[in-house]
Amino acid sequence: MADIERYDIVIAGAGLTGAAFALAAAQGGLKVVMIDPQPFSDQLAPTFDGRSTAVAFSTFRMLDALGLGEALRPHACRMDHILVTDGRRPGAASQSASPAFLRFDADEIGGRTGGEPLGYMVENRRIRAALAEAVTRAGIAVRAPASVARVETDAGKATVTLADGSTLIAPLVVGAEGRGSTVRRAAGIETVGWGYGQSGVVATVRLGRDHGNVAHEYFLPSGPFAILPLTDQRASLVWTETTRRGEALRDASDEAFHAHLMRRFGEFLDGAAVEGPRFVYPLSLSLAEKLIAPRIALIGDAAHGVHPVAGQGLNMGLKDAAALAEVLAEAARLGEDIGSETVLDRYARWRRFDNAALAAGFDAFVRLFSNDIAPVRLARDLGMAAVNRIGPLRRAFMQEAGGATGDLPRLLRGEAVV
């Protein structure tokens, strides 16, 4: 019979959110193990994940508090300005700005944030590398490649059986393995959601001119198109196409792809050269009906997969990780059973409303902007113009986007878990 291993927490998923949670929980004095079907080293390859993430300034504080700041700073590009424009035709990005636009400047809220930018653009592969280094340094157990075959719970423990027959026992299992979460299914937690029939096409380009730390978001009838600043005069391009067209773009020759880019977005990207592979990610909304079940908690995309329109998916997941780690560390310090309903309910109450409200808000935002219906266009243009002219409202939007509002976990205030 295989040996039984005992931990405080078994974490299914060693991706960005799972690894950050493992570090936070370990900082809180808990013994954790991560399980992932992908070899940990594979996650560091440039072809594994082509996305970049807009890391809110409060989330960057968390990464700092977990010891990742030094490794990430050389690869983090400040976003000091965000320009949101409502376009009407495919070439809108190459035209002068529409009268309907929003401009956000970090200087406006600098007094409250200590001079922080609106956020930092960081390539996901850089975050993965920093997390892997920190996990190794902290001596956290990682079982990869390995997969969870079965999760069983009883009054005192959770038993996790892996595909190779290994058995792990812990008071708590955390599902952090994304939208197809095995742990969520094992808990019998249903999801609500829908696909958008669209995909996000992602590519990195080297620009012909300085981006000035400005993030551009253009809302076209087919969906949003973003030009997001990266280090070394590069930018991450993310634009929405039907899934069929998105896959055709991914598979096109470099010349055909570049020609489409120039035809669609024109002079704005003049001199831009595509670097590295292109990626296509299907867009959908998925929201778990509950965040917890007996001896189980969900974080990240296992709990909520949202449209990337505002770049908040990872920020939401890391806030989950920070809140859950703080709740569990405090419970352990008080001698409580960390997998009990009483303890887990504190986490669920802390994060439930925020997650549901943000998911619904992003969905409504996409539906409002991804069309060319004249009355709707007029209403949204008037709304954008009004927000742009009302300073306090504009600053409130920036504070919210920076993740600095509400009841923040200690890590997002830049403090240790305990």
Coordinates of C-alpha atoms in Angstrom, one line a residue:
M1 CA 0.0 0.0 0.0
A2 CA 1.3 3.5 -0.9
D3 CA 2.4 5.7 1.9
I4 CA -0.1 8.3 3.1
E5 CA 1.2 11.8 3.2
R6 CA -0.2 14.4 5.6
Y7 CA -0.4 18.1 5.1
D8 CA -2.4 21.1 6.4
I9 CA -3.6 22.0 2.9
V10 CA -3.6 20.1 -0.5
I11 CA -3.6 22.6 -3.3
A12 CA -4.8 21.4 -6.7
G13 CA -3.2 23.6 -9.3
A14 CA 0.3 25.1 -9.3
G15 CA -0.5 28.0 -11.7
L16 CA -0.3 31.7 -10.8
T17 CA -3.0 31.7 -8.2
G18 CA -2.3 28.3 -6.7
A19 CA 1.4 29.1 -6.3
A20 CA 0.8 32.5 -4.8
F21 CA -1.7 30.9 -2.4
A22 CA 0.9 28.3 -1.5
L23 CA 3.5 31.0 -0.6
A24 CA 0.9 33.0 1.4
A25 CA -0.2 29.9 3.3
A26 CA 3.4 28.9 4.0
Q27 CA 4.1 32.4 5.2
G28 CA 1.2 31.8 7.6
G29 CA 2.9 28.7 9.1
L30 CA 0.9 26.1 7.2
K31 CA 2.3 23.0 5.6
V32 CA 1.1 22.8 2.0
V33 CA 1.6 20.7 -1.2
M34 CA 0.8 21.6 -4.7
I35 CA -0.5 19.1 -7.3
D36 CA -0.4 19.9 -11.1
P37 CA -0.6 17.9 -14.3
Q38 CA 2.1 20.1 -15.9
P39 CA 5.7 19.7 -14.9
F40 CA 6.6 22.8 -13.1
S41 CA 9.4 23.6 -15.5
D42 CA 7.0 23.5 -18.5
Q43 CA 5.1 26.5 -17.1
L44 CA 8.2 28.6 -17.6
A45 CA 8.6 28.1 -21.3
P46 CA 7.7 31.2 -23.5
T47 CA 5.2 29.0 -25.5
F48 CA 3.3 28.0 -22.4
D49 CA 1.4 31.3 -21.8
G50 CA 1.6 34.3 -24.1
R51 CA -0.5 36.6 -22.0
S52 CA 0.5 39.6 -20.0
T53 CA -1.3 40.8 -16.9
A54 CA -2.3 44.2 -15.7
V55 CA -1.2 43.8 -12.1
A56 CA -3.1 46.3 -9.9
F57 CA -0.9 48.4 -7.6
S58 CA -2.4 46.7 -4.6
T59 CA -1.7 43.3 -6.1
F60 CA 1.9 44.2 -6.7
R61 CA 2.1 45.0 -3.0
M62 CA 1.1 41.4 -2.3
L63 CA 3.7 40.0 -4.7
D64 CA 6.3 42.2 -2.9
A65 CA 5.1 40.9 0.5
L66 CA 5.5 37.3 -0.8
G67 CA 9.1 38.1 -1.8
L68 CA 8.6 38.3 -5.6
G69 CA 9.1 42.1 -6.0
E70 CA 12.9 42.0 -6.7
A71 CA 12.5 39.4 -9.4
L72 CA 9.6 41.1 -11.0
R73 CA 10.5 44.7 -11.0
P74 CA 12.9 44.6 -14.0
H75 CA 10.1 43.1 -16.1
A76 CA 7.2 45.3 -14.8
C77 CA 6.1 48.2 -16.9
R78 CA 4.3 51.0 -15.2
M79 CA 0.9 52.0 -16.6
D80 CA 0.8 55.7 -15.8
H81 CA -2.1 56.5 -18.2
I82 CA -5.0 54.6 -19.6
L83 CA -6.9 55.9 -22.6
V84 CA -10.3 54.3 -23.4
T85 CA -11.9 55.1 -26.7
D86 CA -15.2 54.1 -28.3
G87 CA -14.6 53.2 -32.0
R88 CA -17.1 52.5 -34.8
R89 CA -15.1 50.7 -37.4
P90 CA -12.1 48.3 -37.7
G91 CA -9.7 51.1 -38.4
A92 CA -10.7 53.2 -35.4
A93 CA -7.4 52.6 -33.7
S94 CA -5.6 54.5 -36.4
Q95 CA -7.9 57.5 -36.4
S96 CA -7.9 60.5 -34.1
A97 CA -9.6 59.8 -30.8
S98 CA -13.4 59.8 -30.7
P99 CA -15.1 62.6 -28.7
A100 CA -16.2 59.7 -26.5
F101 CA -13.1 58.8 -24.5
L102 CA -11.9 58.3 -21.0
R103 CA -8.4 59.2 -19.8
F104 CA -7.0 58.0 -16.5
D105 CA -3.8 59.4 -15.1
A106 CA -1.9 58.0 -12.1
D107 CA -0.9 61.5 -11.0
E108 CA -4.5 62.2 -10.1
I109 CA -4.5 59.7 -7.3
G110 CA -0.8 59.8 -6.5
G111 CA -1.4 61.4 -3.1
R112 CA -3.4 58.4 -2.0
T113 CA -1.2 55.8 -3.5
G114 CA 2.3 57.1 -2.7
G115 CA 3.1 57.7 -6.3
E116 CA 2.1 54.2 -7.5
P117 CA 1.1 53.8 -11.2
L118 CA -2.4 52.6 -12.1
G119 CA -0.9 49.2 -12.4
Y120 CA 2.0 47.3 -13.9
M121 CA 2.0 45.3 -17.1
V122 CA 3.9 42.0 -16.5
E123 CA 4.3 39.0 -18.8
N124 CA 2.7 36.0 -17.2
R125 CA 5.9 33.9 -17.9
R126 CA 7.8 36.4 -15.8
I127 CA 5.4 36.0 -12.9
R128 CA 5.5 32.2 -13.2
A129 CA 9.3 32.3 -13.1
A130 CA 9.3 34.5 -10.0
L131 CA 6.7 32.2 -8.3
A132 CA 8.7 29.1 -9.1
E133 CA 11.9 30.6 -7.6
A134 CA 10.0 31.6 -4.5
V135 CA 8.3 28.3 -4.1
T136 CA 11.6 26.4 -4.4
R137 CA 13.2 28.8 -1.9
A138 CA 10.4 28.3 0.6
G139 CA 10.8 24.5 0.3
I140 CA 7.1 24.0 -0.6
A141 CA 6.3 20.5 -1.8
V142 CA 5.3 20.2 -5.4
R143 CA 3.9 17.1 -7.0
A144 CA 4.1 17.6 -10.8
P145 CA 3.3 16.0 -13.2
A146 CA 0.5 14.6 -11.1
S147 CA -3.3 14.8 -11.1
V148 CA -6.1 14.6 -8.6
A149 CA -8.2 11.5 -9.4
R150 CA -10.5 11.6 -6.4
V151 CA -11.4 13.8 -3.4
E152 CA -13.3 12.4 -0.4
T153 CA -14.3 14.3 2.7
D154 CA -15.6 13.3 6.1
A155 CA -16.1 15.1 9.4
G156 CA -12.4 15.3 10.2
K157 CA -10.4 15.3 7.0
A158 CA -10.2 15.3 3.3
T159 CA -8.5 12.4 1.4
V160 CA -7.0 13.1 -2.0
T161 CA -6.1 10.2 -4.2
L162 CA -3.8 11.0 -7.1
A163 CA -3.8 9.3 -10.5
D164 CA -0.7 7.3 -9.5
G165 CA -2.5 5.9 -6.5
S166 CA -0.8 8.2 -3.9
T167 CA -2.9 9.3 -1.0
L168 CA -2.7 12.7 0.6
I169 CA -4.6 13.6 3.8
A170 CA -5.3 17.2 5.0
P171 CA -8.0 19.2 6.8
L172 CA -8.5 21.2 3.7
V173 CA -8.3 20.9 -0.1
V174 CA -8.1 24.1 -2.2
G175 CA -9.2 24.0 -5.9
A176 CA -6.9 26.4 -7.9
E177 CA -6.8 24.5 -11.1
G178 CA -8.8 26.8 -13.4
R179 CA -12.2 26.7 -15.0
G180 CA -12.3 22.9 -15.4
S181 CA -11.6 22.4 -11.7
T182 CA -11.6 18.7 -10.6
V183 CA -11.9 19.7 -7.0
R184 CA -15.0 21.9 -7.7
R185 CA -16.7 19.0 -9.5
A186 CA -15.8 16.6 -6.7
A187 CA -17.5 19.0 -4.3
G188 CA -20.6 19.0 -6.4
I189 CA -20.4 22.8 -6.9
E190 CA -22.2 23.9 -10.0
T191 CA -21.3 26.9 -12.2
V192 CA -23.3 29.5 -14.1
G193 CA -22.0 31.2 -17.2
W194 CA -21.8 31.3 -20.9
G195 CA -19.5 31.7 -23.9
Y196 CA -19.2 34.9 -25.9
G197 CA -18.6 33.1 -29.2
Q198 CA -15.3 35.0 -29.4
S199 CA -11.6 34.6 -28.7
G200 CA -8.9 36.9 -27.6
V201 CA -6.0 37.0 -30.0
V202 CA -2.7 37.7 -28.1
A203 CA 0.6 38.8 -29.6
T204 CA 3.7 40.7 -28.4
V205 CA 5.1 43.4 -30.7
R206 CA 8.2 45.6 -30.6
L207 CA 7.0 49.1 -31.3
G208 CA 8.4 51.6 -33.7
R209 CA 8.1 54.4 -31.1
D210 CA 8.0 54.9 -27.4
H211 CA 4.6 53.9 -25.8
G212 CA 5.0 56.4 -23.0
N213 CA 3.6 54.0 -20.4
V214 CA 0.1 54.5 -21.9
A215 CA -2.4 51.6 -22.1
H216 CA -4.9 52.0 -25.0
E217 CA -8.3 50.3 -25.0
Y218 CA -10.4 50.6 -28.1
F219 CA -14.0 49.4 -28.0
L220 CA -15.0 48.3 -31.5
P221 CA -18.3 46.8 -32.5
S222 CA -16.7 43.3 -32.7
G223 CA -15.1 43.6 -29.3
P224 CA -12.3 45.3 -27.5
F225 CA -8.7 45.8 -28.8
A226 CA -6.0 46.7 -26.3
I227 CA -2.4 47.9 -26.8
L228 CA -0.7 47.4 -23.4
P229 CA 2.8 48.7 -22.6
L230 CA 5.6 46.3 -21.8
T231 CA 9.3 46.8 -21.0
D232 CA 11.9 47.3 -23.7
Q233 CA 9.5 49.3 -26.0
R234 CA 7.2 46.4 -26.5
A235 CA 3.5 46.0 -26.2
S236 CA 1.0 43.2 -25.7
L237 CA -1.8 43.3 -28.2
V238 CA -5.1 41.7 -27.2
W239 CA -8.0 41.9 -29.6
T240 CA -11.3 40.2 -29.9
E241 CA -12.3 38.2 -33.0
T242 CA -14.8 35.4 -33.7
T243 CA -13.1 32.1 -32.6
R244 CA -12.8 31.0 -36.2
R245 CA -11.1 34.2 -37.3
G246 CA -8.9 34.2 -34.2
E247 CA -7.6 30.7 -35.0
A248 CA -7.0 31.6 -38.6
L249 CA -4.9 34.6 -37.4
R250 CA -2.9 32.4 -35.1
D251 CA -2.2 29.9 -37.9
A252 CA -1.5 32.5 -40.6
S253 CA 2.0 33.2 -41.9
D254 CA 4.0 36.0 -40.2
E255 CA 3.5 38.2 -43.3
A256 CA -0.2 37.6 -43.5
F257 CA -0.6 38.3 -39.8
H258 CA 1.4 41.5 -40.0
A259 CA -0.6 42.7 -43.0
H260 CA -3.9 42.2 -41.2
L261 CA -2.5 44.0 -38.2
M262 CA -1.5 47.0 -40.3
R263 CA -4.7 47.1 -42.3
R264 CA -6.8 46.9 -39.1
F265 CA -4.9 49.2 -36.9
G266 CA -2.8 51.3 -39.3
E267 CA -0.5 54.1 -38.4
F268 CA -0.8 53.6 -34.7
L269 CA 1.3 50.5 -34.9
D270 CA 3.5 51.8 -37.7
G271 CA 6.9 50.2 -37.5
A272 CA 5.7 47.4 -35.1
A273 CA 7.2 44.0 -35.5
V274 CA 5.6 40.9 -34.0
E275 CA 7.8 38.9 -31.6
G276 CA 7.3 35.3 -30.5
P277 CA 4.3 33.1 -31.0
R278 CA 0.7 34.1 -31.3
F279 CA -2.0 32.8 -28.9
V280 CA -5.8 32.4 -29.0
Y281 CA -7.9 32.2 -25.9
P282 CA -11.7 31.5 -26.0
L283 CA -13.7 34.1 -24.0
S284 CA -16.4 33.0 -21.6
L285 CA -17.9 33.8 -18.2
S286 CA -18.0 31.1 -15.4
L287 CA -19.0 31.7 -11.8
A288 CA -19.1 29.0 -9.2
E289 CA -22.4 29.0 -7.2
K290 CA -20.4 28.5 -4.0
L291 CA -16.9 29.2 -3.0
I292 CA -16.8 26.5 -0.3
A293 CA -18.0 23.0 0.4
P294 CA -17.1 20.6 3.3
R295 CA -13.3 20.7 3.6
I296 CA -13.0 22.4 0.2
A297 CA -12.4 26.0 -0.9
L298 CA -12.1 27.5 -4.4
I299 CA -9.9 30.3 -5.5
G300 CA -9.0 32.0 -8.9
D301 CA -10.6 30.7 -12.1
A302 CA -11.9 27.6 -10.3
A303 CA -14.3 30.1 -8.6
H304 CA -14.7 32.7 -11.3
G305 CA -13.6 33.0 -14.9
V306 CA -14.3 36.5 -16.3
H307 CA -13.9 38.3 -19.5
P308 CA -10.4 39.9 -19.8
V309 CA -11.8 43.3 -20.8
A310 CA -10.5 45.0 -17.6
G311 CA -7.6 42.7 -17.0
Q312 CA -8.9 41.9 -13.5
G313 CA -9.0 38.1 -13.6
L314 CA -5.7 37.4 -12.0
N315 CA -6.1 40.3 -9.6
M316 CA -9.4 38.7 -8.4
G317 CA -7.7 35.3 -8.0
L318 CA -4.8 36.7 -6.0
K319 CA -7.2 38.6 -3.8
D320 CA -8.9 35.3 -3.1
A321 CA -5.6 33.7 -2.3
A322 CA -4.7 36.5 0.1
A323 CA -8.0 36.4 1.9
L324 CA -8.1 32.6 2.3
A325 CA -4.5 32.5 3.5
E326 CA -5.2 35.2 6.1
V327 CA -8.4 33.5 7.3
L328 CA -6.6 30.1 7.6
A329 CA -3.5 31.4 9.3
E330 CA -5.5 33.2 11.9
A331 CA -7.7 30.1 12.5
A332 CA -4.6 27.9 12.9
R333 CA -3.1 30.4 15.4
L334 CA -6.3 30.2 17.4
G335 CA -6.2 26.4 17.3
E336 CA -9.3 26.1 15.1
D337 CA -9.9 23.3 12.5
I338 CA -8.9 25.1 9.3
G339 CA -11.2 23.0 7.2
S340 CA -14.3 23.5 9.3
E341 CA -17.4 25.2 7.9
T342 CA -17.1 27.9 10.5
V343 CA -13.6 28.9 9.3
L344 CA -14.3 28.5 5.6
D345 CA -17.5 30.6 5.8
R346 CA -15.4 33.6 6.9
Y347 CA -13.5 33.4 3.6
A348 CA -16.7 32.9 1.5
R349 CA -18.4 35.9 3.1
W350 CA -15.3 38.0 2.5
R351 CA -15.0 37.3 -1.2
R352 CA -18.5 36.2 -2.4
F353 CA -20.0 39.6 -3.1
D354 CA -16.9 41.2 -4.6
N355 CA -16.4 38.3 -7.1
A356 CA -20.1 38.2 -8.2
A357 CA -20.3 41.9 -8.6
L358 CA -17.1 42.2 -10.6
A359 CA -18.1 39.3 -12.9
A360 CA -21.5 40.8 -13.5
G361 CA -20.0 44.2 -14.1
F362 CA -17.4 43.0 -16.7
D363 CA -20.2 41.0 -18.5
A364 CA -22.4 44.1 -18.7
F365 CA -19.4 46.3 -19.8
V366 CA -18.7 43.9 -22.7
R367 CA -22.3 43.8 -23.8
L368 CA -22.6 47.6 -23.6
F369 CA -19.6 48.3 -25.7
S370 CA -19.4 45.4 -28.2
N371 CA -22.1 46.6 -30.5
D372 CA -22.9 49.4 -32.9
I373 CA -26.6 50.0 -32.0
A374 CA -27.1 53.8 -32.4
P375 CA -29.1 54.5 -29.1
V376 CA -26.7 52.3 -27.1
R377 CA -23.7 54.0 -28.6
L378 CA -25.1 57.4 -27.8
A379 CA -25.8 56.5 -24.2
R380 CA -22.4 55.0 -23.6
D381 CA -20.6 57.9 -25.3
L382 CA -22.5 60.4 -23.1
G383 CA -21.6 58.3 -20.1
M384 CA -17.9 58.2 -20.9
A385 CA -17.9 62.0 -21.6
A386 CA -19.6 62.6 -18.2
V387 CA -17.1 60.4 -16.3
N388 CA -14.2 62.1 -18.0
R389 CA -15.4 65.5 -16.8
I390 CA -16.2 64.6 -13.2
G391 CA -12.9 64.4 -11.3
P392 CA -14.1 62.6 -8.2
L393 CA -15.9 59.9 -10.2
R394 CA -12.9 59.4 -12.4
R395 CA -10.6 59.1 -9.4
A396 CA -13.0 56.6 -7.8
F397 CA -12.8 54.4 -10.9
M398 CA -9.0 54.5 -10.7
Q399 CA -9.0 53.6 -7.0
E400 CA -11.3 50.6 -7.7
A401 CA -9.2 49.4 -10.7
G402 CA -6.1 49.6 -8.5
G403 CA -7.7 47.2 -6.0
A404 CA -7.3 49.6 -3.2
T405 CA -10.9 49.8 -2.0
G406 CA -13.0 47.7 0.3
D407 CA -11.8 45.4 3.1
L408 CA -8.4 44.5 1.9
P409 CA -6.4 41.4 3.1
R410 CA -3.2 42.2 4.8
L411 CA -1.1 41.1 1.8
L412 CA -2.8 43.6 -0.5
R413 CA -1.8 46.3 2.0
G414 CA 1.8 45.2 1.7
E415 CA 1.9 43.4 5.1
A416 CA 2.7 39.8 5.9
V417 CA -0.1 37.3 6.3
V418 CA 0.4 37.1 10.1

